[in-house]
Short mmCIF file of C-alpha atoms in Angstrom, two decimals:
data_model
loop_
_atom_site.label_atom_id
_atom_site.label_comp_id
_atom_site.label_asym_id
_atom_site.label_seq_id
_atom_site.Cartn_x
_atom_site.Cartn_y
_atom_site.Cartn_z
CA MET A 1200 23.08 -105.30 -29.30
CA PRO A 1201 22.65 -106.75 -25.80
CA GLU A 1202 23.30 -110.47 -25.56
CA ASP A 1203 19.84 -111.16 -24.11
CA THR A 1204 18.10 -109.39 -27.01
CA PRO A 1205 16.63 -111.88 -29.51
CA ASN A 1206 17.92 -111.48 -33.05
CA SER A 1207 15.38 -110.73 -35.80
CA ALA A 1208 16.34 -114.04 -37.44
CA SER A 1209 14.58 -115.84 -34.59
CA TYR A 1210 11.20 -114.40 -35.63
CA LEU A 1211 9.01 -116.64 -37.77
CA ARG A 1212 6.45 -114.00 -38.77
CA PHE A 1213 6.98 -110.42 -39.80
CA ASP A 1214 4.16 -109.33 -37.49
CA ASP A 1215 5.76 -111.03 -34.51
CA ILE A 1216 5.98 -109.28 -31.18
CA ARG A 1217 7.17 -110.79 -27.94
CA ILE A 1218 5.08 -109.80 -24.96
CA LYS A 1219 7.32 -110.45 -21.99
CA ASN A 1220 4.79 -109.42 -19.37
CA ILE A 1221 1.46 -107.66 -18.91
CA SER A 1222 0.47 -106.94 -15.36
CA ILE A 1223 -2.01 -104.89 -13.40
CA ILE A 1224 -0.28 -102.86 -10.70
CA VAL A 1225 -2.20 -102.38 -7.45
CA ASN A 1226 -0.57 -100.41 -4.62
CA GLY A 1227 2.85 -101.03 -6.16
CA VAL A 1228 2.35 -104.81 -6.46
CA ASP A 1229 2.37 -106.47 -9.91
CA PHE A 1230 -0.30 -109.04 -10.74
CA PRO A 1231 0.55 -110.80 -14.05
CA ILE A 1232 -2.42 -111.19 -16.40
CA ASN A 1233 -0.66 -112.81 -19.37
CA GLU A 1234 -3.26 -115.61 -19.60
CA TYR A 1235 -6.34 -113.40 -19.75
CA TRP A 1236 -5.80 -110.67 -22.37
CA SER A 1237 -6.52 -111.20 -26.07
CA VAL A 1238 -6.02 -107.86 -27.91
CA LEU A 1239 -3.98 -104.80 -26.90
CA GLU A 1240 -4.18 -101.43 -28.69
CA ILE A 1241 -2.01 -98.33 -28.11
CA SER A 1242 -2.82 -95.09 -29.96
CA GLU A 1243 -1.04 -91.83 -30.74
CA ASN A 1244 -2.77 -88.81 -32.27
CA LEU A 1245 -1.18 -85.60 -33.51
CA PHE A 1246 -4.11 -83.61 -32.10
CA HIS A 1247 -4.43 -85.38 -28.74
CA ASN A 1248 -2.39 -84.49 -25.67
CA ASN A 1249 -1.78 -88.05 -24.39
CA ILE A 1250 -1.13 -91.58 -25.57
CA SER A 1251 -4.09 -93.84 -24.83
CA GLY A 1252 -5.32 -97.36 -25.56
CA GLY A 1253 -7.33 -100.36 -24.51
CA ILE A 1254 -6.91 -104.03 -23.70
CA ASN A 1255 -9.49 -106.77 -24.23
CA PHE A 1256 -9.93 -109.52 -21.66
CA ILE A 1257 -11.38 -113.01 -21.74
CA ASP A 1258 -11.43 -113.41 -17.98
CA GLY A 1259 -12.04 -116.78 -16.37
CA VAL A 1260 -11.09 -115.78 -12.82
CA ASN A 1261 -13.24 -112.64 -12.36
CA LEU A 1262 -10.42 -110.13 -11.91
CA PRO A 1263 -12.82 -107.22 -11.19
CA LEU A 1264 -13.97 -109.08 -8.07
CA ASN A 1265 -10.88 -110.95 -6.93
CA LEU A 1266 -8.13 -108.42 -7.65
CA PRO A 1267 -10.28 -106.26 -7.17
CA PHE A 1268 -10.65 -103.33 -9.57
CA SER A 1269 -11.20 -100.00 -7.84
CA GLY A 1270 -10.29 -97.52 -10.60
CA GLU A 1271 -6.84 -96.79 -9.16
CA GLU A 1272 -4.84 -99.47 -10.99
CA PHE A 1273 -1.99 -99.18 -13.47
CA LEU A 1274 -1.14 -101.38 -16.45
CA GLY A 1275 2.47 -102.44 -17.02
CA ILE A 1276 3.56 -103.80 -20.42
CA THR A 1277 6.99 -105.19 -21.34
CA PHE A 1278 7.57 -106.24 -24.97
CA GLU A 1279 10.08 -106.66 -27.80
CA THR A 1280 9.69 -106.26 -31.56
CA PRO A 1281 12.06 -107.14 -34.43
CA GLU A 1282 13.07 -103.52 -35.06
CA LEU A 1283 14.10 -102.82 -31.46
CA GLU A 1284 17.49 -103.58 -29.94
CA SER A 1285 16.10 -103.94 -26.43
CA GLU A 1286 12.81 -104.51 -24.71
CA ILE A 1287 10.41 -101.68 -23.84
CA THR A 1288 8.48 -101.27 -20.59
CA VAL A 1289 5.60 -98.80 -20.43
CA VAL A 1290 3.14 -98.03 -17.63
CA PHE A 1291 -0.36 -96.61 -18.12
CA LEU A 1292 -3.15 -95.47 -15.83
CA ILE A 1293 -6.30 -97.61 -16.14
CA ASP A 1294 -9.04 -94.99 -16.18
CA LYS A 1295 -12.07 -96.87 -17.49
CA LEU A 1296 -13.67 -100.31 -17.21
CA ASP A 1297 -16.15 -100.94 -20.03
CA ASP A 1298 -19.37 -102.90 -19.68
CA GLN A 1299 -18.84 -106.58 -18.92
CA ALA A 1300 -20.61 -109.44 -20.69
CA PRO A 1301 -20.71 -113.04 -19.40
CA PHE A 1302 -20.01 -115.92 -21.77
CA LEU A 1303 -22.68 -118.57 -22.36
CA ASN A 1304 -21.00 -120.93 -19.89
CA LYS A 1305 -21.50 -118.29 -17.19
CA GLN A 1306 -17.95 -118.95 -15.95
CA SER A 1307 -16.03 -116.16 -17.69
CA LEU A 1308 -16.30 -112.49 -18.60
CA LEU A 1309 -15.56 -110.43 -21.70
CA TYR A 1310 -14.64 -106.76 -21.19
CA ASP A 1311 -12.24 -103.95 -22.11
CA LEU A 1312 -10.00 -101.83 -19.92
CA LYS A 1313 -9.11 -98.34 -21.22
CA PHE A 1314 -5.87 -96.67 -20.24
CA VAL A 1315 -3.99 -93.40 -20.66
CA CYS A 1316 -0.56 -91.97 -19.88
CA PRO A 1317 -0.28 -91.15 -16.13
CA THR A 1318 0.54 -87.52 -16.98
CA TYR A 1319 -3.15 -87.14 -17.78
CA LEU A 1320 -3.86 -87.64 -14.07
CA LEU A 1321 -1.28 -84.99 -13.18
CA ASN A 1322 -3.07 -82.70 -15.62
CA LEU A 1323 -6.46 -83.31 -13.97
CA PHE A 1324 -5.11 -82.57 -10.49
CA SER A 1325 -3.24 -79.41 -11.44
CA ASP A 1326 -4.58 -75.87 -11.64
CA VAL A 1327 -2.90 -73.11 -13.64
CA SER A 1328 -3.69 -69.66 -12.22
CA GLU A 1329 -0.71 -67.60 -13.33
CA CYS A 1330 0.34 -64.58 -15.33
CA PHE A 1331 2.73 -65.22 -18.22
CA GLN A 1332 4.75 -62.50 -19.91
CA GLY A 1333 7.03 -63.34 -22.80
CA THR A 1334 6.69 -65.68 -25.76
CA ILE A 1335 4.03 -68.36 -25.95
CA SER A 1336 6.69 -71.06 -26.10
CA GLN A 1337 8.11 -69.79 -22.81
CA ALA A 1338 4.62 -69.92 -21.27
CA VAL A 1339 4.17 -73.52 -22.46
CA GLU A 1340 7.53 -74.52 -20.99
CA GLY A 1341 6.65 -72.86 -17.69
CA ILE A 1342 3.30 -74.62 -17.45
CA PHE A 1343 4.86 -78.01 -18.20
CA ASN A 1344 7.75 -77.52 -15.78
CA ASN A 1345 5.62 -76.26 -12.92
CA HIS A 1346 2.50 -78.38 -13.24
CA ILE A 1347 3.29 -81.68 -14.96
CA ILE A 1348 6.81 -82.90 -14.17
CA PRO A 1349 8.94 -80.54 -12.05
CA THR A 1350 12.52 -80.11 -13.20
CA ASP A 1351 13.96 -81.65 -10.01
CA GLU A 1352 12.05 -84.93 -10.64
CA ARG A 1353 13.20 -85.59 -14.20
CA GLU A 1354 16.30 -87.71 -13.65
CA GLY A 1355 18.24 -85.98 -16.41
CA ALA A 1356 15.45 -85.57 -18.97
CA GLY A 1357 14.38 -82.06 -19.84
CA THR A 1358 13.32 -79.55 -22.47
CA VAL A 1359 14.95 -79.45 -25.90
CA LEU A 1360 14.41 -77.07 -28.79
CA ALA A 1361 12.86 -78.47 -31.95
CA ASP A 1362 15.39 -80.25 -34.19
CA SER A 1363 18.15 -80.05 -31.57
CA PRO A 1364 20.64 -82.94 -31.50
CA ALA A 1365 19.66 -83.95 -27.95
CA ALA A 1366 19.25 -87.67 -27.41
CA SER A 1367 15.62 -88.82 -27.51
CA ASN A 1368 15.93 -90.54 -24.13
CA LYS A 1369 16.74 -87.11 -22.61
CA ARG A 1370 13.78 -85.44 -24.30
CA LEU A 1371 10.79 -84.93 -22.05
CA ILE A 1372 9.25 -82.09 -24.06
CA GLU A 1373 10.31 -80.67 -27.42
CA ILE A 1374 9.42 -77.00 -27.93
CA GLU A 1375 9.62 -74.91 -31.08
CA PRO A 1376 10.20 -71.21 -30.26
CA THR A 1377 7.34 -68.83 -31.06
CA TRP A 1378 7.21 -65.27 -32.37
CA GLY A 1379 5.92 -62.22 -30.52
CA TYR A 1380 5.19 -61.15 -26.97
CA THR A 1381 2.18 -62.25 -24.93
CA ASN A 1382 0.80 -61.01 -21.64
CA VAL A 1383 -1.89 -63.37 -20.37
CA ILE A 1384 -3.43 -64.63 -17.15
CA ILE A 1385 -4.51 -68.27 -17.22
CA PRO A 1386 -7.75 -68.35 -15.16
CA SER A 1387 -7.64 -71.61 -13.20
CA TRP A 1388 -7.43 -74.02 -16.13
CA ASN A 1389 -5.76 -77.40 -16.12
CA PRO A 1390 -2.42 -77.52 -17.98
CA TRP A 1391 -3.64 -79.24 -21.13
CA ASN A 1392 -6.48 -76.72 -21.61
CA ALA A 1393 -4.03 -73.87 -21.11
CA ILE A 1394 -1.46 -75.26 -23.56
CA ASN A 1395 -4.12 -76.02 -26.18
CA TRP A 1396 -5.41 -72.44 -25.86
CA LEU A 1397 -1.87 -71.13 -26.32
CA SER A 1398 -1.22 -73.49 -29.25
CA ARG A 1399 -3.97 -71.89 -31.30
CA ARG A 1400 -2.36 -68.46 -30.79
CA ALA A 1401 1.23 -69.51 -31.48
CA ILE A 1402 3.13 -68.20 -34.51
CA SER A 1403 6.48 -69.62 -35.59
CA VAL A 1404 9.54 -67.49 -34.88
CA ASP A 1405 10.87 -68.54 -38.30
CA ASN A 1406 7.79 -67.52 -40.30
CA PRO A 1407 4.95 -65.14 -39.28
CA HIS A 1408 2.71 -66.87 -41.83
CA SER A 1409 3.00 -70.20 -39.98
CA ALA A 1410 0.28 -70.46 -37.30
CA ASN A 1411 -0.37 -74.19 -36.92
CA TYR A 1412 1.12 -75.38 -33.63
CA VAL A 1413 0.07 -78.67 -32.02
CA PHE A 1414 0.72 -80.15 -28.59
CA TYR A 1415 0.84 -83.94 -28.47
CA GLN A 1416 2.54 -86.95 -26.90
CA ASP A 1417 4.24 -89.93 -28.51
CA PHE A 1418 6.55 -92.65 -27.17
CA ASP A 1419 9.46 -90.17 -27.24
CA GLY A 1420 7.77 -87.56 -25.05
CA PHE A 1421 5.72 -84.39 -25.52
CA HIS A 1422 5.94 -81.97 -28.44
CA PHE A 1423 4.89 -78.34 -28.85
CA ILE A 1424 5.66 -77.74 -32.49
CA SER A 1425 4.23 -76.38 -35.73
CA LEU A 1426 2.90 -78.53 -38.55
CA ASP A 1427 5.20 -76.61 -40.88
CA ARG A 1428 8.28 -77.65 -38.89
CA LEU A 1429 7.18 -81.30 -38.96
CA SER A 1430 6.45 -81.18 -42.69
CA GLN A 1431 9.94 -79.91 -43.55
CA ARG A 1432 11.79 -82.66 -41.73
CA PRO A 1433 13.28 -85.53 -43.76
CA SER A 1434 11.03 -88.44 -44.67
CA LYS A 1435 11.37 -91.33 -42.23
CA GLU A 1436 10.10 -94.14 -44.48
CA GLN A 1437 8.71 -94.94 -47.92
CA TYR A 1438 5.63 -97.18 -48.21
CA PHE A 1439 4.45 -99.06 -51.29
CA PHE A 1440 1.02 -100.30 -52.34
CA GLY A 1441 0.58 -103.22 -54.71
CA ASN A 1442 4.16 -104.52 -54.65
CA THR A 1443 3.78 -108.29 -54.89
CA GLU A 1444 7.46 -108.88 -54.19
CA GLN A 1445 6.99 -107.81 -50.58
CA GLN A 1446 5.66 -110.73 -48.58
CA ASP A 1447 3.78 -110.86 -45.29
CA ALA A 1448 3.90 -114.63 -44.86
CA VAL A 1449 5.71 -117.15 -42.67
CA ARG A 1450 9.24 -117.72 -43.91
CA SER A 1451 9.79 -120.95 -45.85
CA ASN A 1452 12.25 -122.29 -43.27
CA PRO A 1453 13.65 -121.02 -39.94
CA ASN A 1454 17.12 -120.50 -41.43
CA ARG A 1455 16.04 -118.17 -44.24
CA GLU A 1456 17.09 -114.54 -43.74
CA MET A 1457 14.17 -112.18 -43.16
CA ASN A 1458 14.06 -108.72 -44.75
CA ILE A 1459 12.15 -106.81 -42.09
CA GLY A 1460 12.49 -103.44 -43.81
CA ASP A 1461 10.81 -104.49 -47.07
CA THR A 1462 7.85 -106.04 -45.33
CA MET A 1463 7.31 -103.10 -43.00
CA THR A 1464 6.85 -100.85 -46.04
CA ASN A 1465 4.20 -103.05 -47.65
CA ILE A 1466 0.78 -101.35 -47.49
CA ARG A 1467 -2.24 -103.47 -46.56
CA ASP A 1468 -5.91 -102.50 -46.33
CA LEU A 1469 -5.56 -99.15 -48.11
CA LYS A 1470 -8.40 -96.69 -47.52
CA ILE A 1471 -8.54 -93.55 -49.66
CA CYS A 1472 -10.45 -91.04 -47.56
CA GLY A 1473 -12.97 -88.78 -49.25
CA TYR A 1474 -13.51 -85.07 -48.78
CA ASP A 1475 -16.42 -82.81 -47.90
CA ARG A 1476 -15.76 -79.47 -49.53
CA ALA A 1477 -19.04 -77.95 -48.31
CA TYR A 1478 -18.17 -78.68 -44.67
CA GLU A 1479 -14.57 -77.58 -45.14
CA THR A 1480 -15.77 -74.30 -46.63
CA LYS A 1481 -18.19 -73.74 -43.75
CA ILE A 1482 -15.42 -74.01 -41.10
CA GLY A 1483 -13.04 -71.62 -42.85
CA THR A 1484 -10.64 -74.02 -44.56
CA TYR A 1485 -10.33 -71.95 -47.73
CA ALA A 1486 -11.55 -68.45 -46.86
CA SER A 1487 -13.08 -66.47 -44.02
CA ASN A 1488 -13.77 -62.97 -42.79
CA MET A 1489 -13.20 -61.46 -39.35
CA LEU A 1490 -14.87 -58.46 -37.74
CA LEU A 1491 -12.53 -57.03 -35.12
CA HIS A 1492 -14.60 -54.73 -32.87
CA ASP A 1493 -12.98 -52.32 -30.40
CA ILE A 1494 -15.33 -52.08 -27.44
CA THR A 1495 -13.62 -48.86 -26.25
CA THR A 1496 -13.62 -46.74 -29.40
CA LYS A 1497 -16.70 -48.44 -30.93
CA SER A 1498 -14.78 -48.87 -34.16
CA TYR A 1499 -14.24 -52.02 -36.16
CA ILE A 1500 -11.89 -53.51 -38.71
CA SER A 1501 -12.94 -56.13 -41.26
CA ARG A 1502 -10.29 -58.59 -42.42
CA ASP A 1503 -10.63 -61.13 -45.24
CA TYR A 1504 -8.41 -64.18 -45.41
CA LYS A 1505 -7.94 -66.64 -48.27
CA CYS A 1506 -5.78 -69.74 -48.03
CA PHE A 1507 -3.61 -68.83 -51.01
CA PHE A 1508 -2.60 -65.51 -49.37
CA ASP A 1509 0.24 -67.42 -47.68
CA ALA A 1510 1.10 -69.66 -50.65
CA ASP A 1511 4.34 -67.83 -51.46
CA ASN A 1512 5.40 -67.59 -47.81
CA ARG A 1513 4.96 -71.17 -46.58
CA LYS A 1514 6.52 -74.39 -47.77
CA THR A 1515 4.05 -77.23 -48.25
CA ILE A 1516 4.75 -80.93 -47.67
CA ASN A 1517 4.91 -81.51 -51.42
CA GLU A 1518 5.70 -78.96 -54.12
CA TYR A 1519 2.22 -78.09 -55.39
CA PRO A 1520 -0.72 -76.89 -53.23
CA SER A 1521 -3.76 -79.11 -53.61
CA TYR A 1522 -6.28 -76.38 -54.45
CA LEU A 1523 -6.86 -75.79 -58.16
CA GLY A 1524 -6.53 -72.00 -58.14
CA GLN A 1525 -9.99 -71.47 -59.65
CA GLN A 1526 -11.07 -69.90 -56.34
CA LEU A 1527 -14.41 -71.71 -56.30
CA TYR A 1528 -14.19 -72.17 -52.54
CA ALA A 1529 -11.56 -69.56 -51.70
CA GLY A 1530 -13.05 -66.79 -53.77
CA GLU A 1531 -15.69 -65.70 -51.25
CA THR A 1532 -15.00 -65.03 -47.57
CA GLN A 1533 -18.59 -64.96 -46.25
CA SER A 1534 -18.71 -68.74 -45.77
CA LYS A 1535 -17.05 -68.42 -42.33
CA SER A 1536 -17.28 -65.34 -40.10
CA TYR A 1537 -15.40 -64.56 -36.90
CA PHE A 1538 -16.48 -61.82 -34.49
CA VAL A 1539 -13.66 -60.79 -32.16
CA PRO A 1540 -13.89 -58.04 -29.51
CA SER A 1541 -10.78 -56.03 -28.67
CA HIS A 1542 -9.96 -53.45 -26.01
CA ASN A 1543 -7.76 -50.53 -26.95
CA ALA A 1544 -5.17 -49.62 -24.28
CA LEU A 1545 -6.08 -52.71 -22.28
CA TYR A 1546 -2.90 -52.53 -20.21
CA GLY A 1547 -3.09 -48.83 -19.42
CA ASP A 1548 -1.03 -47.46 -22.32
CA SER A 1549 -2.88 -44.96 -24.46
CA GLU A 1550 -0.98 -45.93 -27.57
CA ALA A 1551 -2.96 -48.26 -29.80
CA ASN A 1552 -0.14 -50.64 -30.69
CA ALA A 1553 -0.50 -54.32 -31.47
CA SER A 1554 0.98 -55.51 -28.16
CA ASN A 1555 -1.46 -53.34 -26.21
CA SER A 1556 -4.62 -53.63 -28.31
CA GLY A 1557 -6.18 -56.35 -26.17
CA ASN A 1558 -6.83 -58.54 -29.21
CA ASP A 1559 -3.78 -60.77 -28.61
CA GLY A 1560 -2.67 -60.28 -32.23
CA VAL A 1561 -5.73 -62.24 -33.34
CA GLU A 1562 -5.51 -60.96 -36.91
CA MET A 1563 -2.17 -62.78 -37.19
CA TRP A 1564 -3.23 -66.25 -36.06
CA LEU A 1565 -6.97 -66.99 -35.81
CA GLN A 1566 -7.94 -67.42 -39.46
CA ARG A 1567 -4.53 -68.81 -40.41
CA HIS A 1568 -4.55 -71.48 -37.69
CA ASP A 1569 -7.97 -72.84 -38.57
CA SER A 1570 -7.31 -72.78 -42.30
CA GLN A 1571 -3.85 -74.34 -42.21
CA LYS A 1572 -4.89 -77.16 -39.88
CA GLN A 1573 -8.04 -78.03 -41.81
CA ARG A 1574 -6.29 -77.92 -45.17
CA LEU A 1575 -3.89 -80.60 -43.94
CA LEU A 1576 -6.79 -82.78 -42.81
CA SER A 1577 -8.74 -82.43 -46.07
CA ASN A 1578 -6.55 -84.94 -47.95
CA SER A 1579 -5.86 -88.23 -46.21
CA ILE A 1580 -5.36 -91.96 -46.59
CA GLU A 1581 -5.30 -94.82 -44.09
CA PHE A 1582 -3.53 -98.16 -44.25
CA THR A 1583 -2.11 -101.00 -42.20
CA VAL A 1584 1.51 -102.15 -42.18
CA SER A 1585 3.48 -104.71 -40.24
CA GLY A 1586 3.88 -103.51 -36.65
CA ASN A 1587 6.61 -100.91 -36.20
CA THR A 1588 7.19 -99.38 -32.77
CA LEU A 1589 9.69 -96.90 -34.24
CA ARG A 1590 6.96 -95.04 -36.15
CA ARG A 1591 5.54 -91.90 -34.51
CA VAL A 1592 2.74 -89.44 -35.18
CA GLY A 1593 4.29 -86.31 -36.62
CA ASP A 1594 6.67 -88.35 -38.78
CA LYS A 1595 6.95 -87.39 -42.42
CA VAL A 1596 6.70 -90.44 -44.69
CA SER A 1597 6.52 -91.07 -48.43
CA VAL A 1598 3.91 -93.21 -50.18
CA ILE A 1599 3.95 -94.71 -53.68
CA ILE A 1600 0.54 -95.79 -54.99
CA PRO A 1601 0.01 -96.91 -58.60
CA SER A 1602 -2.97 -95.57 -60.49
CA LEU A 1603 -5.91 -97.90 -59.88
CA GLU A 1604 -6.62 -98.60 -63.55
CA PRO A 1605 -5.50 -101.18 -66.09
CA VAL A 1606 -1.81 -101.23 -67.02
CA ASP A 1607 -0.70 -99.88 -70.39
CA GLU A 1608 0.16 -101.97 -73.45
CA THR A 1609 3.71 -102.51 -72.17
CA GLY A 1610 2.45 -103.90 -68.87
CA ASN A 1611 3.49 -100.88 -66.81
CA ALA A 1612 1.31 -99.10 -64.30
CA LYS A 1613 1.53 -95.35 -63.92
CA ILE A 1614 1.87 -93.63 -60.57
CA ASP A 1615 -1.17 -91.97 -59.03
CA TYR A 1616 0.25 -88.48 -58.52
CA ARG A 1617 -2.84 -87.43 -56.56
CA LEU A 1618 -2.30 -90.06 -53.86
CA SER A 1619 1.47 -90.56 -53.98
CA GLY A 1620 3.91 -88.22 -52.30
CA ASP A 1621 4.91 -87.11 -48.82
CA TYR A 1622 2.49 -87.15 -45.88
CA LEU A 1623 2.42 -86.43 -42.16
CA VAL A 1624 1.37 -89.28 -39.86
CA THR A 1625 -1.55 -87.81 -37.88
CA GLU A 1626 -2.97 -90.96 -36.25
CA LEU A 1627 -1.32 -94.25 -35.33
CA LYS A 1628 -2.66 -97.36 -33.62
CA HIS A 1629 -0.60 -100.39 -32.61
CA SER A 1630 -2.78 -103.52 -32.51
CA ILE A 1631 -1.25 -106.52 -30.75
CA SER A 1632 -3.14 -109.79 -30.85
CA LYS A 1633 -2.22 -113.20 -29.50
CA THR A 1634 -3.43 -114.78 -32.72
CA LYS A 1635 -2.57 -112.16 -35.40
CA GLY A 1636 0.60 -110.57 -34.05
CA HIS A 1637 1.48 -106.87 -34.26
CA THR A 1638 0.19 -104.48 -36.92
CA THR A 1639 0.21 -100.68 -37.14
CA ARG A 1640 -2.72 -98.73 -38.58
CA MET A 1641 -1.87 -95.18 -39.69
CA LYS A 1642 -3.74 -92.14 -40.96
CA LEU A 1643 -1.67 -89.88 -43.21
CA CYS A 1644 -2.54 -86.33 -44.31
CA LYS A 1645 -1.14 -83.82 -46.79
CA GLU A 1646 -2.16 -80.47 -48.26
CA SER A 1647 -0.21 -80.68 -51.51
CA THR A 1648 0.70 -82.95 -54.42
CA ILE A 1649 3.87 -83.98 -56.23
CA GLU A 1650 2.45 -82.88 -59.59
CA PRO A 1651 0.34 -79.77 -60.31
CA HIS A 1652 -3.39 -80.09 -60.75
CA THR A 1653 -4.63 -79.04 -64.15
CA PRO A 1654 -8.20 -78.30 -65.31
CA ILE A 1655 -7.42 -79.81 -68.71
CA MET A 1656 -7.59 -83.60 -68.85
CA SER A 1657 -7.62 -86.08 -71.71
CA TYR A 1658 -8.85 -89.59 -71.27
CA ASP A 1659 -9.65 -92.69 -73.23
CA GLY A 1660 -12.86 -94.24 -71.97
CA GLY A 1661 -12.72 -97.18 -74.34
CA PRO A 1662 -13.28 -97.92 -78.04
CA ASN A 1663 -16.61 -96.11 -78.06
CA SER A 1664 -15.46 -93.07 -76.06
CA SER A 1665 -13.37 -90.04 -76.91
CA GLY A 1666 -12.95 -86.45 -75.89
CA SER A 1667 -11.46 -84.17 -73.30
CA VAL A 1668 -12.63 -82.64 -70.08
CA GLY A 1669 -12.08 -78.92 -69.62
CA GLU A 1670 -11.19 -76.55 -72.39
#
């Protein structure tokens, strides 16, 4: 550990964070604004292409006028947290100034600045008009290398394959190889639109039943990877709800040792998200049908898809899929219909093979992609923990939640097997406040449970109740 790095024992609160400097950068010149900000938020999302955030100001010097703001500024942030061995410096592009409201004294302003990773600007100014032949993962790598950060400007960082042992500080983009051959022309789209379009069509080289790629950014870089690959990685942390032995308070004296790990796993403000099965059914989460129409031969193929078709060919996050198997929602495929035109012999070959059908192998990925993604999102929880800058979206974590009911006669609480288990972190927001410190709000999703669902349940509703549900 560097000598100038503060030891965790010097922190008085578990939510402590040390903001070394916050500055607005104008034409390469730093203007410190440490006295004027009040709340800083930085967000990652598994389904968004860039890190983004916002900072709240209580401004007594009218920075928009006197700096001034022109919409071309950058935000520089340097900070330390207990779990880091050295300070972090990040730079964002300020892309939005929210409405400003004067205080009652008419001598100060309240407003928010929104910011995003500068690569978003490179994306806006770049145009992809190219033909790509090969795998989709090769096309994604080519788009990133040619239009976002050229290889000769990377200072040693580059592309790594998913799960490779490359150091994270050398990882600019992580790419999981894809299956199949594609022959496409990107028609003057920006890079993010092109990669998102390719992500929906991507199939894992390890499993043709896995069609759930995402393209996102976190503090380690960019990732083009399948949800299945993320879900099979080791769990990064285990979180607990209702454990009174884990404290979030000021230590009793400055010399007492602080157990950072225990406190960072203590769940606060738990939200158990509901579901909307009718909506999920309507968008093809459980079943769908596809009419594939050849505009050359005037023929068509109808293809039904049900989510449990791939149950034996894909590993879920936990052992047991979350659907009950009664096929109430997955039994009928008319709830969601796709109409897809194809063009036989599109590339001049008279043979009607899959690589030349003009349908881009749509029967392999379209229904699967939408179903597999939405099934993950249909079961989720949200909670807050002590701020942890090592956590990332895409991490697999474990959660232990006791059943929210009275304890048994021995004083023990049983585990809620519906809510407990492994999850993927899909959303993450770091909130840094001058008065409340650093907390991390996370949304976790899963499509499976650690115990099987059963339609037969016994319960004791009290001295005047008896019976069973489901025969």
